[in-house]
XYZ file of C-alpha atoms in Angstrom:
152
model
C 23.319 90.697 168.727
C 23.802 88.078 165.929
C 20.087 88.274 165.301
C 20.436 92.090 164.858
C 23.309 91.605 162.552
C 21.269 88.950 160.546
C 18.382 91.487 160.224
C 20.522 94.218 159.178
C 22.331 92.225 156.559
C 18.945 90.964 155.074
C 17.702 94.367 154.987
C 20.905 95.657 153.274
C 20.584 92.691 150.768
C 16.959 93.462 150.200
C 17.800 97.131 149.463
C 20.550 96.248 146.894
C 18.370 93.889 145.265
C 15.474 96.347 145.107
C 17.836 98.916 143.637
C 19.044 96.405 140.968
C 15.558 95.580 139.988
C 14.396 99.219 140.082
C 16.864 99.949 137.385
C 19.660 102.376 138.592
C 21.005 101.790 135.145
C 24.162 103.116 134.111
C 23.853 105.264 130.891
C 26.402 104.225 128.241
C 25.230 107.108 125.845
C 28.331 108.724 124.540
C 30.631 106.685 126.689
C 33.756 105.361 125.186
C 33.822 101.620 125.864
C 36.737 99.282 125.089
C 35.997 95.593 124.735
C 38.797 92.887 124.518
C 37.844 89.865 122.685
C 35.035 91.885 121.029
C 34.943 90.174 117.704
C 32.847 87.254 118.548
C 30.704 85.473 121.167
C 29.785 87.353 124.356
C 32.129 90.181 123.505
C 30.409 90.908 120.125
C 26.991 90.489 121.836
C 27.945 92.900 124.561
C 29.263 95.271 121.670
C 25.887 95.133 120.062
C 23.850 96.023 123.065
C 26.261 98.859 124.027
C 26.052 100.287 120.499
C 22.376 100.225 120.823
C 22.529 102.139 124.034
C 24.782 104.737 122.270
C 28.181 103.860 123.296
C 31.185 104.477 121.297
C 33.117 101.091 121.059
C 36.751 100.100 120.596
C 36.984 96.502 120.054
C 40.076 94.215 119.573
C 40.634 90.617 118.488
C 43.502 88.554 116.932
C 41.730 87.459 113.791
C 41.612 90.270 111.125
C 38.752 88.615 109.185
C 36.651 88.419 112.384
C 37.842 91.939 113.293
C 36.627 93.292 109.864
C 33.295 91.455 110.263
C 32.882 92.795 113.793
C 33.496 96.146 112.767
C 30.909 96.019 109.849
C 28.346 94.491 112.376
C 28.726 97.016 115.044
C 28.898 99.966 112.844
C 25.388 99.347 111.409
C 24.153 100.547 114.830
C 25.104 104.030 114.031
C 27.707 104.709 116.705
C 31.475 105.167 116.297
C 33.476 102.122 116.169
C 37.162 101.392 116.228
C 38.420 97.710 115.604
C 42.193 97.033 116.321
C 44.093 93.872 115.758
C 45.590 92.858 119.120
C 46.932 89.893 120.798
C 45.976 90.888 124.531
C 48.869 88.587 125.885
C 51.332 91.040 124.456
C 51.525 94.162 126.658
C 52.785 96.237 123.870
C 50.014 95.353 121.701
C 47.511 96.051 124.520
C 49.446 99.647 124.893
C 48.838 100.223 121.171
C 45.065 99.108 121.251
C 44.298 101.536 124.198
C 46.326 104.388 122.441
C 44.399 104.000 119.155
C 40.973 103.892 121.095
C 41.955 107.008 123.062
C 43.038 108.825 119.915
C 40.010 108.061 117.957
C 37.301 108.109 120.690
C 38.815 109.720 123.596
C 39.580 108.733 127.073
C 37.911 105.327 127.973
C 34.953 105.415 130.401
C 34.336 101.605 130.472
C 36.332 98.581 129.951
C 35.144 95.052 129.382
C 37.913 92.524 129.779
C 36.061 89.871 127.744
C 39.026 88.055 126.136
C 39.551 84.622 127.409
C 40.223 81.104 126.550
C 38.976 77.822 127.918
C 41.278 74.882 128.265
C 39.254 71.728 128.575
C 40.408 68.303 129.414
C 41.398 65.744 132.048
C 44.106 67.070 134.363
C 46.455 64.248 133.244
C 46.421 65.322 129.669
C 46.958 68.973 130.324
C 50.621 70.349 130.131
C 52.176 73.357 131.852
C 52.029 75.294 128.664
C 48.182 74.793 128.533
C 48.058 76.436 132.293
C 50.510 79.245 131.377
C 48.604 80.086 127.958
C 45.413 80.382 130.167
C 47.162 82.454 132.750
C 48.653 84.835 130.030
C 44.959 85.328 128.505
C 42.737 85.095 131.347
C 44.788 86.804 133.930
C 47.760 88.782 132.568
C 45.903 90.157 129.509
C 43.095 91.507 131.791
C 45.662 93.156 134.196
C 47.556 94.705 131.231
C 44.314 96.196 129.881
C 43.067 97.454 133.209
C 46.518 99.074 134.038
C 46.417 100.975 130.714
C 42.986 102.532 131.406
C 43.465 103.152 135.157
C 44.664 106.764 134.542
C 41.265 107.849 133.182
Protein backbone atom coordinates (compact mmCIF):
# COMPACT_ATOMS: atom_id res chain seq x y z
CA UNK A 1 0.00 0.00 0.00
CA UNK A 2 2.88 2.40 0.82
CA UNK A 3 4.43 1.69 -2.58
CA UNK A 4 1.13 2.52 -4.33
CA UNK A 5 0.86 5.80 -2.38
CA UNK A 6 4.45 6.69 -3.29
CA UNK A 7 3.81 6.01 -6.99
CA UNK A 8 0.60 8.07 -6.87
CA UNK A 9 2.40 10.96 -5.15
CA UNK A 10 5.26 10.82 -7.67
CA UNK A 11 2.76 10.82 -10.54
CA UNK A 12 0.88 13.79 -9.11
CA UNK A 13 4.16 15.65 -8.59
CA UNK A 14 5.26 14.92 -12.15
CA UNK A 15 1.91 16.13 -13.49
CA UNK A 16 2.13 19.39 -11.52
CA UNK A 17 5.70 19.95 -12.66
CA UNK A 18 4.68 19.31 -16.28
CA UNK A 19 1.77 21.71 -15.96
CA UNK A 20 4.06 24.40 -14.58
CA UNK A 21 6.70 23.90 -17.27
CA UNK A 22 4.10 23.61 -20.02
CA UNK A 23 3.03 27.12 -19.19
CA UNK A 24 -0.46 27.34 -17.77
CA UNK A 25 0.31 30.99 -17.39
CA UNK A 26 -2.10 33.36 -15.72
CA UNK A 27 -2.86 36.30 -17.97
CA UNK A 28 -2.26 39.65 -16.30
CA UNK A 29 -3.65 41.60 -19.26
CA UNK A 30 -6.22 44.12 -18.00
CA UNK A 31 -5.90 42.85 -14.43
CA UNK A 32 -5.68 45.27 -11.52
CA UNK A 33 -2.56 44.43 -9.54
CA UNK A 34 -1.64 45.97 -6.18
CA UNK A 35 2.02 45.76 -5.13
CA UNK A 36 3.12 46.77 -1.65
CA UNK A 37 6.71 47.92 -1.54
CA UNK A 38 6.52 48.45 -5.30
CA UNK A 39 8.91 51.39 -5.55
CA UNK A 40 12.25 49.58 -5.54
CA UNK A 41 13.92 46.19 -5.53
CA UNK A 42 11.82 43.13 -6.22
CA UNK A 43 8.55 45.08 -6.07
CA UNK A 44 9.66 47.42 -8.84
CA UNK A 45 11.00 44.56 -10.97
CA UNK A 46 7.69 42.71 -10.56
CA UNK A 47 5.82 45.90 -11.46
CA UNK A 48 7.82 46.29 -14.67
CA UNK A 49 7.15 42.70 -15.72
CA UNK A 50 3.44 42.93 -14.91
CA UNK A 51 3.19 46.23 -16.82
CA UNK A 52 4.82 44.54 -19.80
CA UNK A 53 2.14 41.85 -19.55
CA UNK A 54 -0.63 44.46 -19.70
CA UNK A 55 -1.56 44.78 -16.03
CA UNK A 56 -2.89 47.97 -14.47
CA UNK A 57 -0.73 48.68 -11.42
CA UNK A 58 -1.19 50.27 -8.03
CA UNK A 59 2.07 50.50 -6.09
CA UNK A 60 2.79 51.90 -2.68
CA UNK A 61 5.85 52.91 -0.74
CA UNK A 62 6.88 55.20 2.10
CA UNK A 63 9.42 57.40 0.29
CA UNK A 64 7.79 60.03 -1.95
CA UNK A 65 10.89 60.50 -4.13
CA UNK A 66 11.11 56.74 -4.78
CA UNK A 67 7.35 56.70 -5.39
CA UNK A 68 7.64 59.41 -8.06
CA UNK A 69 10.57 57.63 -9.72
CA UNK A 70 8.70 54.30 -9.69
CA UNK A 71 5.59 55.95 -11.17
CA UNK A 72 7.66 57.40 -14.04
CA UNK A 73 9.49 54.10 -14.55
CA UNK A 74 6.35 51.96 -14.62
CA UNK A 75 4.34 54.45 -16.71
CA UNK A 76 6.73 54.11 -19.64
CA UNK A 77 5.32 50.63 -20.30
CA UNK A 78 2.05 52.20 -21.43
CA UNK A 79 -0.29 50.84 -18.79
CA UNK A 80 -2.22 52.63 -16.09
CA UNK A 81 -0.22 53.19 -12.93
CA UNK A 82 -1.30 54.52 -9.56
CA UNK A 83 1.36 55.34 -6.97
CA UNK A 84 0.31 56.00 -3.37
CA UNK A 85 2.41 56.98 -0.37
CA UNK A 86 1.68 54.40 2.30
CA UNK A 87 3.25 53.01 5.44
CA UNK A 88 1.86 49.47 5.31
CA UNK A 89 2.29 49.04 9.05
CA UNK A 90 -0.54 51.56 9.52
CA UNK A 91 -3.85 49.80 8.86
CA UNK A 92 -5.65 53.08 8.06
CA UNK A 93 -3.04 53.96 5.43
CA UNK A 94 -3.44 50.49 3.92
CA UNK A 95 -7.21 51.09 3.71
CA UNK A 96 -6.52 54.39 1.93
CA UNK A 97 -4.09 52.75 -0.51
CA UNK A 98 -6.57 50.03 -1.45
CA UNK A 99 -9.44 52.56 -1.67
CA UNK A 100 -7.44 54.78 -4.04
CA UNK A 101 -6.49 51.75 -6.16
CA UNK A 102 -10.15 50.65 -6.34
CA UNK A 103 -11.29 54.15 -7.25
CA UNK A 104 -8.73 54.65 -10.01
CA UNK A 105 -8.37 51.12 -11.40
CA UNK A 106 -11.37 49.12 -10.22
CA UNK A 107 -11.53 46.10 -7.92
CA UNK A 108 -8.18 44.38 -7.34
CA UNK A 109 -7.56 41.10 -9.14
CA UNK A 110 -4.09 40.36 -7.77
CA UNK A 111 -2.27 41.39 -4.60
CA UNK A 112 1.51 41.13 -4.31
CA UNK A 113 2.45 41.53 -0.64
CA UNK A 114 6.05 42.48 -1.31
CA UNK A 115 6.81 45.08 1.38
CA UNK A 116 9.19 43.75 3.96
CA UNK A 117 12.24 44.42 6.05
CA UNK A 118 15.25 42.35 6.95
CA UNK A 119 16.76 42.66 10.39
CA UNK A 120 20.28 41.29 10.41
CA UNK A 121 22.55 40.88 13.38
CA UNK A 122 23.56 38.53 16.14
CA UNK A 123 20.64 37.69 18.40
CA UNK A 124 22.35 39.21 21.40
CA UNK A 125 22.44 42.63 19.68
CA UNK A 126 18.81 42.55 18.54
CA UNK A 127 16.21 44.30 20.67
CA UNK A 128 12.57 43.49 21.21
CA UNK A 129 11.75 46.58 19.12
CA UNK A 130 13.70 45.08 16.19
CA UNK A 131 11.49 41.99 16.27
CA UNK A 132 8.29 44.01 16.75
CA UNK A 133 9.17 46.22 13.75
CA UNK A 134 9.80 43.12 11.64
CA UNK A 135 6.45 41.62 12.70
CA UNK A 136 4.59 44.87 11.94
CA UNK A 137 6.05 44.97 8.45
CA UNK A 138 6.43 41.32 7.48
CA UNK A 139 3.30 39.91 9.12
CA UNK A 140 0.74 42.54 10.13
CA UNK A 141 1.16 44.70 7.01
CA UNK A 142 0.63 41.70 4.73
CA UNK A 143 -2.44 40.69 6.74
CA UNK A 144 -3.89 44.23 6.66
CA UNK A 145 -3.54 44.40 2.88
CA UNK A 146 -4.91 40.90 2.37
CA UNK A 147 -7.96 41.61 4.52
CA UNK A 148 -8.66 44.79 2.53
CA UNK A 149 -8.80 42.98 -0.81
CA UNK A 150 -10.54 39.79 0.31
CA UNK A 151 -14.04 41.10 -0.61
CA UNK A 152 -13.05 41.15 -4.29
